[in-house]
Amino acid sequence: MKRPEVLSPEEGLNGRDTLPVAPSMGPTLQTEPRAPLTTGPVDGRVVWLCGLSVLLAIAAGLVARLLGALIALITQLAFFGRVSLEEVSPAEHTRGAWVLVIPVLGALVVGVMARYGSKAIRGHGIPEAMEQVLLNRSRIPPRMTFLKPLSAAVAIGTGGPFGAEGPIIATGGALGSLVGQVLRVTADERKVLLAAGAGAGMAATFGAPVSAVLLAVELLLFELKPRSLIPVALATSTATAVRMLFVGGAPAFAVPDVAAPGGGALAFYIALGALVGVASVGATRAVYAIEDAFERLPLHWMWWPALGALAVGAVGWFEPRTLGVGYTNIEAILSGRLVGTAALVFCLLKFTSWSIALGSGTSGGTLAPLFTIGGGLGSALGALAVVWVPGLGVDVRIAALVGMAAIFAGASRALLASVVFAFETTRQPLGLLPLLGGCAAAYLVSALLMRHSIMTEKLARRGARVPTEYAADVLANTLVREQGLRPVVTLRAEDTVAAVRAWLEGGAAGTRHQGFPVVDAAGRLLGVVTRRELLAEAGESRPVRELIGRPPAVVFEDSTLREAADHMVREGVGRLPVVKRDAPWTLVGILTRSDLLAAHHRRLQEAHEPERGWGAPRPSSSSA
């Protein structure tokens, strides 16, 4: 056999494209090579998703109002004995010692709903939604659409120290998932609908559309792409508009205007954020330690919420303001009406009630309790700074605001969502700089002291791997020509199998490859045959071209390695001939799975090899 031809990428078979092709090759050449799929950042499907997301947002906005009304109704019945939809705080109750029993009765109802309805209603909703995104292709059971808000309304309405936002977020996500299960969509599109519904639920609760988008990105989508960002942003905007129709456009928490902080005050707020970050770690560990303690009880989990509710009732008897949602408490702390020792004692009592109740497995949210606890802690530390170091110019209200956002940033690791949320719910632009510094410090401390967050610890215990970092895909940023243009060992179409086998057995250069492009007399690519196919073929006199069973799967030299990798998976191959986009039969190289791995060399080099120097960087060894 004549030695197989080695084609260099510089030659690219230029000048040989116009040679006549043998008639016998005609049928083979009639089918174009299978090239990678290319999609833009948005397309018609995204427009369709946007329309669905807007409708979901309207529904989520209405669900938020219905849930608020249901909580008010149950609160009125349980603590005041009247039928009314007027929002009222359980702190004003007239039940006396019955306050010890009312939370227990509500918890018993929640336990029965969890036992015979769905166990998934237990908890605060966001981790459960994350679990469905990561492990179940964003499929939430349809019954969660009504079981979660109903169970949360019972728990909160009977005094549970939770916020309504967690259940509303979970319900919006369940509604989006339900739509994604009824319609014919991909798993990625279903995830977008879930995130759009969840974000709309948060926006409808607090009127904070931007932070709702960021929360969806940081805790549900695990990506930042136009295909998902645009529908979610439209959903949160729409849900905020629905909220404005019912309650107006005032901020969720009315806070008097604050002054711009000086340098000393800003340093204090950053240090405050670090201290609150330690508190967020303690709060997270305490919740899961209590949950572990309940797991060891020789009692069915259906009864655990009732045991946790005993603590809720006891603390509520001593401090009635710990009962219920408590958004008015947050506003009192942020406005400076609840400060100093009183704020510290209150937040400790709220933490005790909330952590035991949540650890018992009842249904309720974490955002409002965390905001209350962090705000109270920040207010107390700010008051101490005012007394001890008055020259710093610390504002107790800003300290409370930083504490509120920092504890959520540390506990959930949703840094940007925490900063923007505190701004959107108070409309205090001069608090942005302290918020950014304090939340960043809390995030740093939390990441150093705790591997998982309050949102991901439960998933980690179940063996799930939760993404925590969003980095640019190195394969998507590398072109095929940077890795796959090299001399290619090809086989001629008319060579016999026997001749090729003899060449393989000779051990010459190029014989160790696992796949070989096959070209015709004009150098045009016909297909690829593998080493296994050559060695398994019984008819040794057959020409190599007869072993080609399908049109070649190829990749263009200006395609990305991500497109190439996806194409390999779709085609079930381990190598792709590299061709010109304007001449898809012109072979200029070959790309293998090893090339895809080698593309990560530069990423590892930049991440792990410290360097010092100025001027133009030296080319890396992998770019040759």
GROMACS .gro file of N, CA and C in nm, residues 389-530:
model
  426
  389VAL      N    1  -1.811   5.528   7.033
  389VAL     CA    2  -1.724   5.600   6.938
  389VAL      C    3  -1.810   5.699   6.859
  390PRO      N    4  -1.858   5.804   6.922
  390PRO     CA    5  -1.949   5.896   6.852
  390PRO      C    6  -1.884   5.968   6.734
  391GLY      N    7  -1.751   5.978   6.737
  391GLY     CA    8  -1.683   6.047   6.628
  391GLY      C    9  -1.689   5.977   6.494
  392LEU      N   10  -1.728   5.850   6.491
  392LEU     CA   11  -1.736   5.777   6.364
  392LEU      C   12  -1.853   5.824   6.279
  393GLY      N   13  -1.954   5.880   6.343
  393GLY     CA   14  -2.071   5.924   6.267
  393GLY      C   15  -2.159   5.811   6.221
  394VAL      N   16  -2.170   5.706   6.302
  394VAL     CA   17  -2.252   5.590   6.265
  394VAL      C   18  -2.400   5.625   6.277
  395ASP      N   19  -2.478   5.583   6.178
  395ASP     CA   20  -2.622   5.599   6.179
  395ASP      C   21  -2.683   5.463   6.213
  396VAL      N   22  -2.760   5.457   6.322
  396VAL     CA   23  -2.817   5.330   6.366
  396VAL      C   24  -2.906   5.270   6.258
  397ARG      N   25  -2.974   5.353   6.181
  397ARG     CA   26  -3.063   5.302   6.077
  397ARG      C   27  -2.984   5.235   5.964
  398ILE      N   28  -2.872   5.296   5.926
  398ILE     CA   29  -2.788   5.231   5.823
  398ILE      C   30  -2.727   5.103   5.878
  399ALA      N   31  -2.687   5.106   6.006
  399ALA     CA   32  -2.632   4.984   6.067
  399ALA      C   33  -2.735   4.872   6.065
  400ALA      N   34  -2.861   4.906   6.093
  400ALA     CA   35  -2.966   4.805   6.088
  400ALA      C   36  -2.987   4.755   5.946
  401LEU      N   37  -2.980   4.845   5.849
  401LEU     CA   38  -2.997   4.807   5.709
  401LEU      C   39  -2.885   4.714   5.664
  402VAL      N   40  -2.762   4.748   5.702
  402VAL     CA   41  -2.648   4.663   5.666
  402VAL      C   42  -2.662   4.526   5.734
  403GLY      N   43  -2.702   4.526   5.861
  403GLY     CA   44  -2.719   4.398   5.930
  403GLY      C   45  -2.824   4.312   5.865
  404MET      N   46  -2.937   4.376   5.825
  404MET     CA   47  -3.045   4.302   5.759
  404MET      C   48  -2.996   4.234   5.632
  405ALA      N   49  -2.927   4.308   5.546
  405ALA     CA   50  -2.882   4.252   5.419
  405ALA      C   51  -2.764   4.157   5.438
  406ALA      N   52  -2.673   4.189   5.530
  406ALA     CA   53  -2.552   4.109   5.546
  406ALA      C   54  -2.582   3.969   5.598
  407ILE      N   55  -2.681   3.956   5.688
  407ILE     CA   56  -2.709   3.821   5.739
  407ILE      C   57  -2.766   3.732   5.629
  408PHE      N   58  -2.843   3.791   5.537
  408PHE     CA   59  -2.894   3.711   5.427
  408PHE      C   60  -2.784   3.680   5.327
  409ALA      N   61  -2.694   3.777   5.304
  409ALA     CA   62  -2.581   3.752   5.213
  409ALA      C   63  -2.492   3.640   5.266
  410GLY      N   64  -2.469   3.640   5.399
  410GLY     CA   65  -2.385   3.536   5.457
  410GLY      C   66  -2.453   3.401   5.463
  411ALA      N   67  -2.583   3.401   5.494
  411ALA     CA   68  -2.654   3.274   5.509
  411ALA      C   69  -2.686   3.209   5.376
  412SER      N   70  -2.721   3.291   5.275
  412SER     CA   71  -2.765   3.235   5.147
  412SER      C   72  -2.659   3.240   5.039
  413ARG      N   73  -2.554   3.322   5.058
  413ARG     CA   74  -2.449   3.348   4.958
  413ARG      C   75  -2.505   3.418   4.834
  414ALA      N   76  -2.619   3.482   4.846
  414ALA     CA   77  -2.675   3.561   4.735
  414ALA      C   78  -2.634   3.706   4.756
  415LEU      N   79  -2.510   3.738   4.724
  415LEU     CA   80  -2.452   3.868   4.757
  415LEU      C   81  -2.525   3.982   4.687
  416LEU      N   82  -2.533   3.978   4.557
  416LEU     CA   83  -2.592   4.089   4.483
  416LEU      C   84  -2.740   4.104   4.513
  417ALA      N   85  -2.810   3.992   4.525
  417ALA     CA   86  -2.952   3.999   4.557
  417ALA      C   87  -2.973   4.067   4.692
  418SER      N   88  -2.886   4.040   4.789
  418SER     CA   89  -2.900   4.099   4.922
  418SER      C   90  -2.880   4.250   4.918
  419VAL      N   91  -2.777   4.295   4.847
  419VAL     CA   92  -2.749   4.439   4.839
  419VAL      C   93  -2.864   4.513   4.772
  420VAL      N   94  -2.904   4.464   4.656
  420VAL     CA   95  -3.008   4.532   4.579
  420VAL      C   96  -3.143   4.525   4.651
  421PHE      N   97  -3.169   4.413   4.718
  421PHE     CA   98  -3.296   4.401   4.790
  421PHE      C   99  -3.309   4.509   4.897
  422ALA      N  100  -3.203   4.529   4.975
  422ALA     CA  101  -3.209   4.630   5.081
  422ALA      C  102  -3.232   4.769   5.022
  423PHE      N  103  -3.174   4.796   4.907
  423PHE     CA  104  -3.196   4.925   4.842
  423PHE      C  105  -3.339   4.938   4.790
  424GLU      N  106  -3.387   4.835   4.720
  424GLU     CA  107  -3.519   4.844   4.657
  424GLU      C  108  -3.631   4.853   4.759
  425THR      N  109  -3.616   4.788   4.873
  425THR     CA  110  -3.724   4.788   4.971
  425THR      C  111  -3.724   4.911   5.061
  426THR      N  112  -3.617   4.991   5.056
  426THR     CA  113  -3.612   5.114   5.137
  426THR      C  114  -3.598   5.240   5.052
  427ARG      N  115  -3.550   5.224   4.929
  427ARG     CA  116  -3.528   5.338   4.838
  427ARG      C  117  -3.432   5.441   4.900
  428GLN      N  118  -3.325   5.391   4.964
  428GLN     CA  119  -3.225   5.478   5.024
  428GLN      C  120  -3.093   5.462   4.948
  429PRO      N  121  -3.071   5.545   4.845
  429PRO     CA  122  -2.950   5.528   4.763
  429PRO      C  123  -2.820   5.551   4.838
  430LEU      N  124  -2.823   5.635   4.944
  430LEU     CA  125  -2.700   5.661   5.019
  430LEU      C  126  -2.660   5.541   5.105
  431GLY      N  127  -2.745   5.442   5.112
  431GLY     CA  128  -2.709   5.321   5.185
  431GLY      C  129  -2.642   5.217   5.099
  432LEU      N  130  -2.632   5.242   4.968
  432LEU     CA  131  -2.576   5.140   4.878
  432LEU      C  132  -2.431   5.108   4.909
  433LEU      N  133  -2.349   5.210   4.933
  433LEU     CA  134  -2.207   5.185   4.958
  433LEU      C  135  -2.186   5.106   5.086
  434PRO      N  136  -2.248   5.145   5.199
  434PRO     CA  137  -2.237   5.060   5.318
  434PRO      C  138  -2.289   4.919   5.296
  435LEU      N  139  -2.397   4.907   5.220
  435LEU     CA  140  -2.453   4.774   5.193
  435LEU      C  141  -2.355   4.687   5.116
  436LEU      N  142  -2.293   4.745   5.015
  436LEU     CA  143  -2.200   4.667   4.934
  436LEU      C  144  -2.082   4.620   5.018
  437GLY      N  145  -2.023   4.712   5.095
  437GLY     CA  146  -1.909   4.673   5.178
  437GLY      C  147  -1.947   4.574   5.286
  438GLY      N  148  -2.059   4.598   5.355
  438GLY     CA  149  -2.099   4.508   5.462
  438GLY      C  150  -2.138   4.370   5.413
  439CYS      N  151  -2.212   4.363   5.304
  439CYS     CA  152  -2.252   4.232   5.250
  439CYS      C  153  -2.133   4.155   5.195
  440ALA      N  154  -2.040   4.225   5.133
  440ALA     CA  155  -1.920   4.157   5.082
  440ALA      C  156  -1.840   4.099   5.198
  441ALA      N  157  -1.828   4.173   5.308
  441ALA     CA  158  -1.756   4.123   5.425
  441ALA      C  159  -1.827   4.001   5.483
  442ALA      N  160  -1.961   4.007   5.492
  442ALA     CA  161  -2.036   3.893   5.544
  442ALA      C  162  -2.020   3.771   5.454
  443TYR      N  163  -2.022   3.793   5.325
  443TYR     CA  164  -2.005   3.685   5.228
  443TYR      C  165  -1.867   3.620   5.245
  444LEU      N  166  -1.764   3.703   5.261
  444LEU     CA  167  -1.627   3.653   5.278
  444LEU      C  168  -1.617   3.566   5.403
  445VAL      N  169  -1.665   3.618   5.514
  445VAL     CA  170  -1.656   3.544   5.640
  445VAL      C  171  -1.735   3.413   5.632
  446SER      N  172  -1.854   3.420   5.576
  446SER     CA  173  -1.935   3.299   5.564
  446SER      C  174  -1.867   3.194   5.477
  447ALA      N  175  -1.810   3.237   5.365
  447ALA     CA  176  -1.744   3.142   5.276
  447ALA      C  177  -1.621   3.080   5.341
  448LEU      N  178  -1.553   3.156   5.428
  448LEU     CA  179  -1.436   3.103   5.497
  448LEU      C  180  -1.473   3.003   5.606
  449LEU      N  181  -1.584   3.028   5.674
  449LEU     CA  182  -1.620   2.948   5.791
  449LEU      C  183  -1.717   2.834   5.762
  450MET      N  184  -1.786   2.840   5.649
  450MET     CA  185  -1.892   2.742   5.623
  450MET      C  186  -1.888   2.700   5.477
  451ARG      N  187  -1.888   2.571   5.454
  451ARG     CA  188  -1.878   2.520   5.317
  451ARG      C  189  -2.007   2.541   5.240
  452HIS      N  190  -2.121   2.517   5.306
  452HIS     CA  191  -2.250   2.528   5.239
  452HIS      C  192  -2.332   2.638   5.303
  453SER      N  193  -2.435   2.683   5.233
  453SER     CA  194  -2.521   2.789   5.283
  453SER      C  195  -2.648   2.730   5.342
  454ILE      N  196  -2.730   2.817   5.398
  454ILE     CA  197  -2.857   2.771   5.454
  454ILE      C  198  -2.948   2.715   5.345
  455MET      N  199  -2.924   2.757   5.220
  455MET     CA  200  -3.003   2.710   5.107
  455MET      C  201  -2.952   2.577   5.052
  456THR      N  202  -2.822   2.550   5.067
  456THR     CA  203  -2.763   2.434   4.999
  456THR      C  204  -2.723   2.321   5.093
  457GLU      N  205  -2.720   2.346   5.224
  457GLU     CA  206  -2.677   2.243   5.318
  457GLU      C  207  -2.764   2.118   5.307
  458LYS      N  208  -2.895   2.139   5.298
  458LYS     CA  209  -2.985   2.025   5.289
  458LYS      C  210  -2.959   1.944   5.162
  459LEU      N  211  -2.933   2.014   5.052
  459LEU     CA  212  -2.907   1.945   4.926
  459LEU      C  213  -2.774   1.871   4.932
  460ALA      N  214  -2.674   1.933   4.993
  460ALA     CA  215  -2.544   1.868   5.005
  460ALA      C  216  -2.555   1.739   5.087
  461ARG      N  217  -2.639   1.742   5.189
  461ARG     CA  218  -2.657   1.622   5.271
  461ARG      C  219  -2.722   1.508   5.193
  462ARG      N  220  -2.794   1.544   5.089
  462ARG     CA  221  -2.859   1.443   5.005
  462ARG      C  222  -2.771   1.401   4.889
  463GLY      N  223  -2.648   1.452   4.886
  463GLY     CA  224  -2.554   1.412   4.782
  463GLY      C  225  -2.556   1.494   4.656
  464ALA      N  226  -2.629   1.606   4.656
  464ALA     CA  227  -2.636   1.691   4.536
  464ALA      C  228  -2.516   1.786   4.533
  465ARG      N  229  -2.470   1.813   4.413
  465ARG     CA  230  -2.361   1.909   4.393
  465ARG      C  231  -2.424   2.038   4.343
  466VAL      N  232  -2.416   2.144   4.426
  466VAL     CA  233  -2.481   2.270   4.393
  466VAL      C  234  -2.377   2.366   4.336
  467PRO      N  235  -2.398   2.419   4.215
  467PRO     CA  236  -2.302   2.517   4.159
  467PRO      C  237  -2.296   2.641   4.246
  468THR      N  238  -2.174   2.689   4.270
  468THR     CA  239  -2.157   2.811   4.350
  468THR      C  240  -2.078   2.917   4.276
  469GLU      N  241  -2.021   2.883   4.162
  469GLU     CA  242  -1.940   2.977   4.086
  469GLU      C  243  -1.986   2.976   3.941
  470TYR      N  244  -1.994   3.095   3.885
  470TYR     CA  245  -2.036   3.109   3.746
  470TYR      C  246  -1.919   3.172   3.670
  471ALA      N  247  -1.851   3.093   3.589
  471ALA     CA  248  -1.735   3.139   3.515
  471ALA      C  249  -1.760   3.120   3.366
  472ALA      N  250  -1.687   3.198   3.286
  472ALA     CA  251  -1.699   3.185   3.141
  472ALA      C  252  -1.652   3.046   3.099
  473ASP      N  253  -1.724   2.985   3.008
  473ASP     CA  254  -1.690   2.852   2.959
  473ASP      C  255  -1.569   2.862   2.868
  474VAL      N  256  -1.459   2.798   2.909
  474VAL     CA  257  -1.336   2.807   2.831
  474VAL      C  258  -1.355   2.748   2.691
  475LEU      N  259  -1.439   2.647   2.679
  475LEU     CA  260  -1.462   2.587   2.548
  475LEU      C  261  -1.541   2.681   2.457
  476ALA      N  262  -1.632   2.757   2.517
  476ALA     CA  263  -1.711   2.852   2.437
  476ALA      C  264  -1.629   2.971   2.392
  477ASN      N  265  -1.515   2.995   2.457
  477ASN     CA  266  -1.431   3.109   2.423
  477ASN      C  267  -1.306   3.070   2.345
  478THR      N  268  -1.300   2.945   2.300
  478THR     CA  269  -1.185   2.897   2.223
  478THR      C  270  -1.234   2.845   2.089
  479LEU      N  271  -1.171   2.888   1.981
  479LEU     CA  272  -1.209   2.844   1.848
  479LEU      C  273  -1.139   2.714   1.812
  480VAL      N  274  -1.202   2.640   1.724
  480VAL     CA  275  -1.146   2.512   1.681
  480VAL      C  276  -1.009   2.530   1.619
  481ARG      N  277  -0.991   2.638   1.544
  481ARG     CA  278  -0.862   2.655   1.476
  481ARG      C  279  -0.747   2.673   1.574
  482GLU      N  280  -0.776   2.706   1.698
  482GLU     CA  281  -0.671   2.720   1.798
  482GLU      C  282  -0.624   2.586   1.852
  483GLN      N  283  -0.703   2.481   1.832
  483GLN     CA  284  -0.668   2.350   1.887
  483GLN      C  285  -0.664   2.239   1.783
  484GLY      N  286  -0.744   2.252   1.676
  484GLY     CA  287  -0.763   2.138   1.587
  484GLY      C  288  -0.698   2.147   1.451
  485LEU      N  289  -0.613   2.246   1.426
  485LEU     CA  290  -0.546   2.255   1.297
  485LEU      C  291  -0.407   2.195   1.310
  486ARG      N  292  -0.393   2.076   1.258
  486ARG     CA  293  -0.265   2.006   1.262
  486ARG      C  294  -0.260   1.911   1.143
  487PRO      N  295  -0.144   1.863   1.106
  487PRO     CA  296  -0.137   1.766   0.996
  487PRO      C  297  -0.227   1.646   1.023
  488VAL      N  298  -0.300   1.605   0.921
  488VAL     CA  299  -0.398   1.498   0.935
  488VAL      C  300  -0.355   1.377   0.854
  489VAL      N  301  -0.359   1.261   0.914
  489VAL     CA  302  -0.332   1.136   0.844
  489VAL      C  303  -0.464   1.089   0.783
  490THR      N  304  -0.469   1.082   0.651
  490THR     CA  305  -0.592   1.044   0.582
  490THR      C  306  -0.572   0.912   0.508
  491LEU      N  307  -0.684   0.847   0.477
  491LEU     CA  308  -0.683   0.727   0.395
  491LEU      C  309  -0.749   0.759   0.262
  492ARG      N  310  -0.695   0.698   0.154
  492ARG     CA  311  -0.755   0.717   0.021
  492ARG      C  312  -0.874   0.623   0.006
  493ALA      N  313  -0.975   0.673  -0.059
  493ALA     CA  314  -1.100   0.599  -0.069
  493ALA      C  315  -1.083   0.464  -0.137
  494GLU      N  316  -0.993   0.454  -0.238
  494GLU     CA  317  -0.979   0.330  -0.315
  494GLU      C  318  -0.879   0.233  -0.256
  495ASP      N  319  -0.809   0.270  -0.149
  495ASP     CA  320  -0.719   0.176  -0.084
  495ASP      C  321  -0.798   0.058  -0.028
  496THR      N  322  -0.742  -0.060  -0.035
  496THR     CA  323  -0.812  -0.178   0.016
  496THR      C  324  -0.792  -0.191   0.167
  497VAL      N  325  -0.883  -0.262   0.227
  497VAL     CA  326  -0.873  -0.285   0.371
  497VAL      C  327  -0.745  -0.360   0.405
  498ALA      N  328  -0.708  -0.457   0.321
  498ALA     CA  329  -0.587  -0.534   0.346
  498ALA      C  330  -0.464  -0.445   0.347
  499ALA      N  331  -0.457  -0.352   0.252
  499ALA     CA  332  -0.341  -0.263   0.245
  499ALA      C  333  -0.335  -0.172   0.367
  500VAL      N  334  -0.449  -0.124   0.409
  500VAL     CA  335  -0.450  -0.036   0.527
  500VAL      C  336  -0.411  -0.113   0.652
  501ARG      N  337  -0.458  -0.238   0.664
  501ARG     CA  338  -0.420  -0.320   0.779
  501ARG      C  339  -0.270  -0.343   0.784
  502ALA      N  340  -0.213  -0.370   0.668
  502ALA     CA  341  -0.069  -0.391   0.663
  502ALA      C  342   0.006  -0.267   0.709
  503TRP      N  343  -0.046  -0.152   0.668
  503TRP     CA  344   0.018  -0.025   0.710
  503TRP      C  345   0.005  -0.006   0.862
  504LEU      N  346  -0.113  -0.038   0.918
  504LEU     CA  347  -0.132  -0.025   1.061
  504LEU      C  348  -0.039  -0.116   1.139
  505GLU      N  349  -0.024  -0.237   1.089
  505GLU     CA  350   0.063  -0.332   1.159
  505GLU      C  351   0.209  -0.294   1.149
  506GLY      N  352   0.244  -0.212   1.051
  506GLY     CA  353   0.383  -0.170   1.037
  506GLY      C  354   0.428  -0.072   1.144
  507GLY      N  355   0.333  -0.008   1.214
  507GLY     CA  356   0.368   0.082   1.324
  507GLY      C  357   0.431   0.213   1.281
  508ALA      N  358   0.408   0.257   1.160
  508ALA     CA  359   0.466   0.383   1.114
  508ALA      C  360   0.397   0.501   1.183
  509ALA      N  361   0.451   0.618   1.161
  509ALA     CA  362   0.393   0.739   1.220
  509ALA      C  363   0.248   0.754   1.177
  510GLY      N  364   0.160   0.782   1.272
  510GLY     CA  365   0.019   0.801   1.242
  510GLY      C  366  -0.066   0.678   1.256
  511THR      N  367  -0.004   0.562   1.276
  511THR     CA  368  -0.083   0.439   1.282
  511THR      C  369  -0.153   0.421   1.417
  512ARG      N  370  -0.117   0.500   1.516
  512ARG     CA  371  -0.176   0.485   1.650
  512ARG      C  372  -0.308   0.560   1.665
  513HIS      N  373  -0.348   0.637   1.565
  513HIS     CA  374  -0.474   0.709   1.573
  513HIS      C  375  -0.590   0.611   1.576
  514GLN      N  376  -0.701   0.656   1.636
  514GLN     CA  377  -0.819   0.571   1.647
  514GLN      C  378  -0.921   0.596   1.537
  515GLY      N  379  -0.903   0.703   1.460
  515GLY     CA  380  -0.994   0.733   1.350
  515GLY      C  381  -0.920   0.802   1.237
  516PHE      N  382  -0.965   0.776   1.113
  516PHE     CA  383  -0.896   0.829   0.996
  516PHE      C  384  -0.996   0.888   0.898
  517PRO      N  385  -0.981   1.016   0.862
  517PRO     CA  386  -1.065   1.071   0.754
  517PRO      C  387  -1.032   1.001   0.622
  518VAL      N  388  -1.135   0.982   0.543
  518VAL     CA  389  -1.119   0.918   0.412
  518VAL      C  390  -1.146   1.024   0.305
  519VAL      N  391  -1.053   1.038   0.208
  519VAL     CA  392  -1.068   1.138   0.102
  519VAL      C  393  -1.066   1.068  -0.033
  520ASP      N  394  -1.129   1.135  -0.132
  520ASP     CA  395  -1.129   1.078  -0.267
  520ASP      C  396  -1.007   1.125  -0.343
  521ALA      N  397  -1.004   1.096  -0.469
  521ALA     CA  398  -0.887   1.130  -0.551
  521ALA      C  399  -0.865   1.281  -0.559
  522ALA      N  400  -0.972   1.358  -0.542
  522ALA     CA  401  -0.960   1.504  -0.547
  522ALA      C  402  -0.929   1.563  -0.410
  523GLY      N  403  -0.915   1.478  -0.309
  523GLY     CA  404  -0.886   1.526  -0.176
  523GLY      C  405  -1.008   1.572  -0.100
  524ARG      N  406  -1.127   1.541  -0.150
  524ARG     CA  407  -1.250   1.582  -0.084
  524ARG      C  408  -1.288   1.480   0.022
  525LEU      N  409  -1.330   1.529   0.137
  525LEU     CA  410  -1.365   1.444   0.249
  525LEU      C  411  -1.490   1.363   0.219
  526LEU      N  412  -1.481   1.231   0.241
  526LEU     CA  413  -1.595   1.143   0.222
  526LEU      C  414  -1.655   1.096   0.354
  527GLY      N  415  -1.572   1.078   0.454
  527GLY     CA  416  -1.620   1.027   0.582
  527GLY      C  417  -1.503   0.991   0.670
  528VAL      N  418  -1.533   0.919   0.778
  528VAL     CA  419  -1.432   0.878   0.875
  528VAL      C  420  -1.452   0.731   0.904
  529VAL      N  421  -1.342   0.657   0.909
  529VAL     CA  422  -1.346   0.518   0.953
  529VAL      C  423  -1.258   0.503   1.075
  530THR      N  424  -1.297   0.415   1.164
  530THR     CA  425  -1.222   0.397   1.287
  530THR      C  426  -1.128   0.277   1.275
   0.00000   0.00000   0.00000
